[in-house]
mmCIF file of C-alpha atoms in Angstrom:
data_model
loop_
_atom_site.group_PDB
_atom_site.id
_atom_site.type_symbol
_atom_site.label_atom_id
_atom_site.label_comp_id
_atom_site.label_asym_id
_atom_site.label_seq_id
_atom_site.Cartn_x
_atom_site.Cartn_y
_atom_site.Cartn_z
ATOM 1 C CA MET A 1 -32.446 -10.364 9.578
ATOM 2 C CA VAL A 2 -30.420 -9.441 12.637
ATOM 3 C CA LEU A 3 -30.645 -5.752 11.663
ATOM 4 C CA SER A 4 -33.271 -3.919 9.619
ATOM 5 C CA VAL A 5 -33.112 -0.179 8.908
ATOM 6 C CA GLU A 6 -36.163 1.313 7.162
ATOM 7 C CA ARG A 7 -36.311 4.952 6.020
ATOM 8 C CA ALA A 8 -34.270 6.114 9.002
ATOM 9 C CA THR A 9 -33.635 9.852 9.368
ATOM 10 C CA ARG A 10 -31.806 11.763 12.108
ATOM 11 C CA LYS A 11 -32.737 15.433 12.534
ATOM 12 C CA PHE A 12 -31.214 17.588 15.257
ATOM 13 C CA GLU A 13 -32.924 20.347 17.212
ATOM 14 C CA ASN A 14 -30.924 23.013 15.368
ATOM 15 C CA GLY A 15 -32.412 21.832 12.063
ATOM 16 C CA ASN A 16 -29.360 19.951 10.812
ATOM 17 C CA VAL A 17 -29.963 16.501 9.348
ATOM 18 C CA ALA A 18 -27.219 13.860 9.706
ATOM 19 C CA PHE A 19 -28.732 11.253 7.362
ATOM 20 C CA ARG A 20 -32.025 10.866 5.524
ATOM 21 C CA ASN A 21 -34.213 7.939 4.391
ATOM 22 C CA ILE A 22 -31.607 5.241 4.957
ATOM 23 C CA SER A 23 -32.749 1.652 4.373
ATOM 24 C CA PHE A 24 -30.697 -1.550 4.478
ATOM 25 C CA SER A 25 -30.573 -4.857 6.329
ATOM 26 C CA ALA A 26 -27.894 -7.189 7.664
ATOM 27 C CA LYS A 27 -27.897 -10.954 7.994
ATOM 28 C CA ASN A 28 -26.333 -12.868 10.832
ATOM 29 C CA GLY A 29 -22.552 -12.957 10.470
ATOM 30 C CA GLU A 30 -22.310 -10.357 7.681
ATOM 31 C CA ILE A 31 -19.574 -7.725 7.641
ATOM 32 C CA ILE A 32 -20.911 -4.496 6.164
ATOM 33 C CA GLY A 33 -18.786 -1.439 5.479
ATOM 34 C CA LEU A 34 -20.068 2.141 5.581
ATOM 35 C CA ILE A 35 -18.064 4.497 3.387
ATOM 36 C CA GLY A 36 -18.628 8.131 2.556
ATOM 37 C CA THR A 37 -17.084 11.566 2.722
ATOM 38 C CA SER A 38 -16.894 13.344 6.077
ATOM 39 C CA GLY A 39 -20.154 14.704 7.461
ATOM 40 C CA CYS A 40 -22.554 12.299 5.756
ATOM 41 C CA GLY A 41 -23.816 10.768 9.010
ATOM 42 C CA LYS A 42 -22.057 7.390 9.118
ATOM 43 C CA SER A 43 -20.974 7.610 12.767
ATOM 44 C CA THR A 44 -24.361 9.029 13.771
ATOM 45 C CA LEU A 45 -26.014 6.057 12.098
ATOM 46 C CA LEU A 46 -23.888 3.691 14.191
ATOM 47 C CA ARG A 47 -24.959 5.534 17.321
ATOM 48 C CA THR A 48 -28.635 5.151 16.439
ATOM 49 C CA VAL A 49 -28.209 1.421 15.746
ATOM 50 C CA SER A 50 -26.444 1.024 19.098
ATOM 51 C CA GLY A 51 -29.227 2.810 20.978
ATOM 52 C CA LEU A 52 -26.908 5.602 22.155
ATOM 53 C CA ASP A 53 -28.834 8.084 19.979
ATOM 54 C CA GLN A 54 -32.561 7.446 20.249
ATOM 55 C CA ASN A 55 -33.976 10.523 18.493
ATOM 56 C CA TYR A 56 -34.371 9.130 14.999
ATOM 57 C CA GLU A 57 -37.298 8.843 12.652
ATOM 58 C CA GLY A 58 -38.203 5.678 10.770
ATOM 59 C CA SER A 59 -37.477 2.182 12.002
ATOM 60 C CA ILE A 60 -34.245 0.556 13.173
ATOM 61 C CA LEU A 61 -34.880 -3.012 14.313
ATOM 62 C CA VAL A 62 -32.151 -4.951 16.110
ATOM 63 C CA GLU A 63 -33.147 -8.610 16.395
ATOM 64 C CA GLY A 64 -36.762 -7.513 16.056
ATOM 65 C CA LYS A 65 -36.623 -4.751 18.696
ATOM 66 C CA GLU A 66 -36.415 -1.020 18.085
ATOM 67 C CA ALA A 67 -32.883 0.264 18.632
ATOM 68 C CA ARG A 68 -34.281 2.755 21.153
ATOM 69 C CA ASP A 69 -34.699 -0.178 23.519
ATOM 70 C CA HIS A 70 -31.581 -1.209 25.420
ATOM 71 C CA ASN A 71 -29.903 -4.118 23.663
ATOM 72 C CA GLU A 72 -27.216 -6.062 25.478
ATOM 73 C CA ASN A 73 -26.280 -7.958 22.330
ATOM 74 C CA ILE A 74 -24.489 -4.971 20.767
ATOM 75 C CA SER A 75 -20.886 -3.849 21.356
ATOM 76 C CA PHE A 76 -19.290 -0.621 20.128
ATOM 77 C CA MET A 77 -15.627 -0.141 19.226
ATOM 78 C CA PHE A 78 -14.371 3.404 18.698
ATOM 79 C CA GLN A 79 -11.460 4.989 16.867
ATOM 80 C CA GLU A 80 -9.606 5.393 20.163
ATOM 81 C CA PRO A 81 -9.270 2.422 22.563
ATOM 82 C CA ARG A 82 -10.903 4.447 25.380
ATOM 83 C CA LEU A 83 -9.235 2.363 28.087
ATOM 84 C CA MET A 84 -9.430 3.369 31.729
ATOM 85 C CA PRO A 85 -5.849 4.416 32.613
ATOM 86 C CA TRP A 86 -6.206 3.386 36.271
ATOM 87 C CA LEU A 87 -7.288 -0.170 35.375
ATOM 88 C CA ALA A 88 -5.035 -3.049 34.336
ATOM 89 C CA VAL A 89 -5.567 -4.674 30.945
ATOM 90 C CA ILE A 90 -7.771 -7.507 32.196
ATOM 91 C CA GLU A 91 -9.798 -5.073 34.302
ATOM 92 C CA ASN A 92 -10.381 -2.964 31.195
ATOM 93 C CA VAL A 93 -11.620 -6.015 29.289
ATOM 94 C CA LEU A 94 -14.028 -6.807 32.125
ATOM 95 C CA PHE A 95 -15.131 -3.188 32.634
ATOM 96 C CA GLY A 96 -18.924 -3.021 32.684
ATOM 97 C CA VAL A 97 -19.407 -6.801 32.785
ATOM 98 C CA LYS A 98 -21.994 -7.769 35.382
ATOM 99 C CA ASP A 99 -20.314 -10.913 36.701
ATOM 100 C CA ARG A 100 -16.590 -10.259 36.474
ATOM 101 C CA VAL A 101 -15.565 -13.402 38.349
ATOM 102 C CA ALA A 102 -17.533 -15.669 36.023
ATOM 103 C CA ASN A 103 -16.079 -13.936 32.951
ATOM 104 C CA GLU A 104 -12.448 -13.670 34.044
ATOM 105 C CA GLN A 105 -11.378 -16.868 32.288
ATOM 106 C CA SER A 106 -13.100 -15.721 29.096
ATOM 107 C CA ALA A 107 -11.198 -12.419 29.344
ATOM 108 C CA ILE A 108 -7.897 -14.279 29.718
ATOM 109 C CA GLN A 109 -8.703 -16.418 26.688
ATOM 110 C CA LEU A 110 -9.654 -13.366 24.619
ATOM 111 C CA LEU A 111 -6.426 -11.604 25.542
ATOM 112 C CA GLU A 112 -4.496 -14.659 24.437
ATOM 113 C CA GLN A 113 -6.504 -14.731 21.214
ATOM 114 C CA VAL A 114 -5.620 -11.105 20.421
ATOM 115 C CA GLY A 115 -1.941 -11.710 21.164
ATOM 116 C CA LEU A 116 -1.720 -10.196 24.642
ATOM 117 C CA LYS A 117 -1.020 -13.250 26.780
ATOM 118 C CA GLY A 118 1.129 -12.147 29.710
ATOM 119 C CA PHE A 119 -0.056 -8.518 29.555
ATOM 120 C CA GLU A 120 -3.108 -8.996 31.794
ATOM 121 C CA LYS A 121 -1.653 -6.920 34.656
ATOM 122 C CA GLN A 122 -0.123 -4.164 32.534
ATOM 123 C CA TYR A 123 -1.636 -0.670 32.438
ATOM 124 C CA PRO A 124 -2.657 1.275 29.313
ATOM 125 C CA LYS A 125 0.323 3.655 29.582
ATOM 126 C CA GLU A 126 2.606 0.622 29.144
ATOM 127 C CA LEU A 127 0.984 -0.406 25.840
ATOM 128 C CA SER A 128 1.569 0.672 22.257
ATOM 129 C CA GLY A 129 -1.348 2.032 20.233
ATOM 130 C CA GLY A 130 -1.837 -1.289 18.487
ATOM 131 C CA MET A 131 -1.759 -3.209 21.754
ATOM 132 C CA ALA A 132 -4.296 -0.845 23.299
ATOM 133 C CA GLN A 133 -6.627 -1.402 20.359
ATOM 134 C CA ARG A 134 -6.217 -5.164 20.802
ATOM 135 C CA VAL A 135 -7.466 -4.705 24.361
ATOM 136 C CA ALA A 136 -10.420 -2.759 22.950
ATOM 137 C CA ILE A 137 -11.222 -5.672 20.608
ATOM 138 C CA ALA A 138 -11.173 -8.099 23.538
ATOM 139 C CA ARG A 139 -13.397 -5.783 25.592
ATOM 140 C CA ALA A 140 -15.883 -5.470 22.728
ATOM 141 C CA LEU A 141 -16.130 -9.251 22.458
ATOM 142 C CA ILE A 142 -16.258 -10.225 26.144
ATOM 143 C CA THR A 143 -20.075 -10.313 26.157
ATOM 144 C CA SER A 144 -20.214 -12.359 22.906
ATOM 145 C CA PRO A 145 -22.248 -9.665 21.114
ATOM 146 C CA HIS A 146 -24.468 -10.553 18.180
ATOM 147 C CA ILE A 147 -23.656 -7.194 16.548
ATOM 148 C CA LEU A 148 -20.311 -5.392 16.670
ATOM 149 C CA LEU A 149 -20.253 -1.719 15.616
ATOM 150 C CA LEU A 150 -16.830 -0.359 14.659
ATOM 151 C CA ASP A 151 -16.300 3.380 14.100
ATOM 152 C CA GLU A 152 -12.993 3.753 12.236
ATOM 153 C CA PRO A 153 -11.330 1.359 14.678
ATOM 154 C CA PHE A 154 -7.874 1.336 13.069
ATOM 155 C CA SER A 155 -7.601 4.796 11.521
ATOM 156 C CA ALA A 156 -5.170 6.140 14.135
ATOM 157 C CA LEU A 157 -2.675 3.311 13.617
ATOM 158 C CA ASP A 158 0.269 2.966 11.242
ATOM 159 C CA ALA A 159 -0.320 0.990 8.057
ATOM 160 C CA PHE A 160 1.463 -2.185 9.182
ATOM 161 C CA THR A 161 -0.322 -2.349 12.552
ATOM 162 C CA LYS A 162 -3.625 -1.604 10.816
ATOM 163 C CA MET A 163 -3.193 -4.582 8.494
ATOM 164 C CA GLN A 164 -2.275 -6.838 11.420
ATOM 165 C CA LEU A 165 -5.422 -5.859 13.300
ATOM 166 C CA GLN A 166 -7.597 -6.263 10.219
ATOM 167 C CA ASP A 167 -6.386 -9.859 9.982
ATOM 168 C CA LEU A 168 -6.905 -10.318 13.722
ATOM 169 C CA LEU A 169 -10.467 -9.018 13.444
ATOM 170 C CA LEU A 170 -11.213 -11.540 10.700
ATOM 171 C CA GLU A 171 -9.703 -14.362 12.776
ATOM 172 C CA VAL A 172 -11.960 -13.441 15.690
ATOM 173 C CA TRP A 173 -14.954 -13.087 13.366
ATOM 174 C CA GLU A 174 -14.355 -16.597 12.007
ATOM 175 C CA GLN A 175 -14.906 -17.937 15.535
ATOM 176 C CA LYS A 176 -17.616 -15.562 16.795
ATOM 177 C CA LYS A 177 -19.519 -14.884 13.543
ATOM 178 C CA ALA A 178 -20.899 -11.612 14.902
ATOM 179 C CA THR A 179 -22.572 -9.252 12.451
ATOM 180 C CA MET A 180 -20.282 -6.244 12.005
ATOM 181 C CA LEU A 181 -20.919 -2.714 10.769
ATOM 182 C CA VAL A 182 -17.632 -0.968 10.018
ATOM 183 C CA VAL A 183 -17.413 2.781 9.403
ATOM 184 C CA THR A 184 -14.185 3.545 7.580
ATOM 185 C CA HIS A 185 -12.616 6.097 5.261
ATOM 186 C CA ASP A 186 -10.148 3.458 4.086
ATOM 187 C CA ILE A 187 -11.539 1.910 0.898
ATOM 188 C CA ASP A 188 -8.873 -0.799 0.871
ATOM 189 C CA GLU A 189 -9.849 -1.770 4.407
ATOM 190 C CA ALA A 190 -13.517 -2.054 3.460
ATOM 191 C CA LEU A 191 -12.712 -4.147 0.400
ATOM 192 C CA TYR A 192 -10.507 -6.460 2.454
ATOM 193 C CA LEU A 193 -12.933 -6.956 5.331
ATOM 194 C CA CYS A 194 -16.479 -6.644 4.086
ATOM 195 C CA ASP A 195 -19.143 -8.714 2.374
ATOM 196 C CA ARG A 196 -20.988 -5.581 1.305
ATOM 197 C CA ILE A 197 -20.132 -1.885 1.204
ATOM 198 C CA LEU A 198 -22.751 0.852 1.554
ATOM 199 C CA ILE A 199 -21.766 4.115 -0.118
ATOM 200 C CA PHE A 200 -23.059 7.304 1.514
ATOM 201 C CA ARG A 201 -22.959 10.717 -0.081
ATOM 202 C CA GLY A 202 -24.095 14.242 0.635
ATOM 203 C CA GLN A 203 -25.092 16.342 3.626
ATOM 204 C CA PRO A 204 -27.445 15.051 4.880
ATOM 205 C CA GLY A 205 -26.093 11.635 4.026
ATOM 206 C CA GLU A 206 -28.061 9.397 1.707
ATOM 207 C CA LEU A 207 -27.349 5.811 0.704
ATOM 208 C CA CYS A 208 -26.452 6.015 -2.969
ATOM 209 C CA GLU A 209 -25.068 2.556 -3.747
ATOM 210 C CA GLU A 210 -24.570 -0.930 -2.345
ATOM 211 C CA ILE A 211 -21.595 -2.962 -3.547
ATOM 212 C CA VAL A 212 -21.372 -6.708 -2.993
ATOM 213 C CA ILE A 213 -17.807 -8.023 -2.604
ATOM 214 C CA ASP A 214 -18.053 -11.527 -4.009
ATOM 215 C CA ARG A 215 -14.489 -12.612 -3.278
ATOM 216 C CA PRO A 216 -13.567 -15.530 -1.017
ATOM 217 C CA ARG A 217 -11.545 -15.067 2.149
ATOM 218 C CA PRO A 218 -8.688 -14.828 2.812
ATOM 219 C CA ARG A 219 -8.387 -12.091 0.194
ATOM 220 C CA SER A 220 -5.240 -10.829 -1.439
ATOM 221 C CA ARG A 221 -4.601 -7.142 -0.815
ATOM 222 C CA GLY A 222 -3.386 -6.930 -4.405
ATOM 223 C CA ASP A 223 -6.488 -8.554 -5.926
ATOM 224 C CA GLU A 224 -7.168 -7.013 -9.357
ATOM 225 C CA GLU A 225 -10.940 -7.366 -8.951
ATOM 226 C CA LEU A 226 -10.803 -5.443 -5.671
ATOM 227 C CA ALA A 227 -8.780 -2.739 -7.422
ATOM 228 C CA LYS A 228 -11.587 -2.391 -9.977
ATOM 229 C CA GLU A 229 -14.134 -2.058 -7.170
ATOM 230 C CA LYS A 230 -11.967 0.617 -5.542
ATOM 231 C CA LYS A 231 -12.005 2.621 -8.746
ATOM 232 C CA ARG A 232 -15.777 2.289 -8.883
ATOM 233 C CA ILE A 233 -16.138 3.511 -5.283
ATOM 234 C CA LEU A 234 -13.887 6.497 -5.959
ATOM 235 C CA SER A 235 -16.093 7.378 -8.916
ATOM 236 C CA LEU A 236 -19.267 7.090 -6.820
ATOM 237 C CA LEU A 237 -17.737 9.465 -4.279
ATOM 238 C CA ASN A 238 -16.682 11.849 -7.053
ATOM 239 C CA LEU A 239 -13.046 11.110 -6.218
ATOM 240 C CA GLU A 240 -12.125 9.395 -9.483
ATOM 241 C CA LYS A 241 -9.043 11.626 -9.908
ATOM 242 C CA VAL A 242 -7.552 10.182 -6.716
ATOM 243 C CA LYS A 243 -5.035 7.456 -7.491
ATOM 244 C CA SER A 244 -6.337 3.949 -6.736
#
């Protein structure tokens, strides 16, 4: 397993608990969605897996090493692109890379892959929101990470751009086969992207259900079986009165 989480709990100094006794694992190349109502610790869990938050209890093993240890094989993609406004697009993709010269051609290829060929010298203020998030995808992939953590990466975008970037993410995944953990509030997005969906509930958050999405890709957004799974997820979250 590329990732193994065993009875992980995150308590804060003020006594609050983000999540409690979480256990799951991820195989190489899996896409796993994390869904739950606000405040159930999904984003905090991503931070502990990434090593950004080291004060957890239990065990979180990333390729056999505790997540507390620095792991260069993990990349994190946030809700906002978080681009450096004073850097050009290609400089943003290469930001933090140790050998920028050696990786420049890879950055150019990634930008072409995400549909930004010819925009290498543009600055973030000259980009649309969707274009900026494409740069963020390229930056997250420049080190060829084994694990990609995505914290609501498309939630700030309009519906059409969101669907375009979901398809782009799957195209990139087909080539890279990185393991992905995707936090999202968008059930349709999780059903479209993921192999499995972990349902979190409560405060502190607890893992209450795991749903396997046994549908081949590419998936139809109007798939009747996915619609049934959406209804099931809404019920698990006590949101069954919300229209599916």
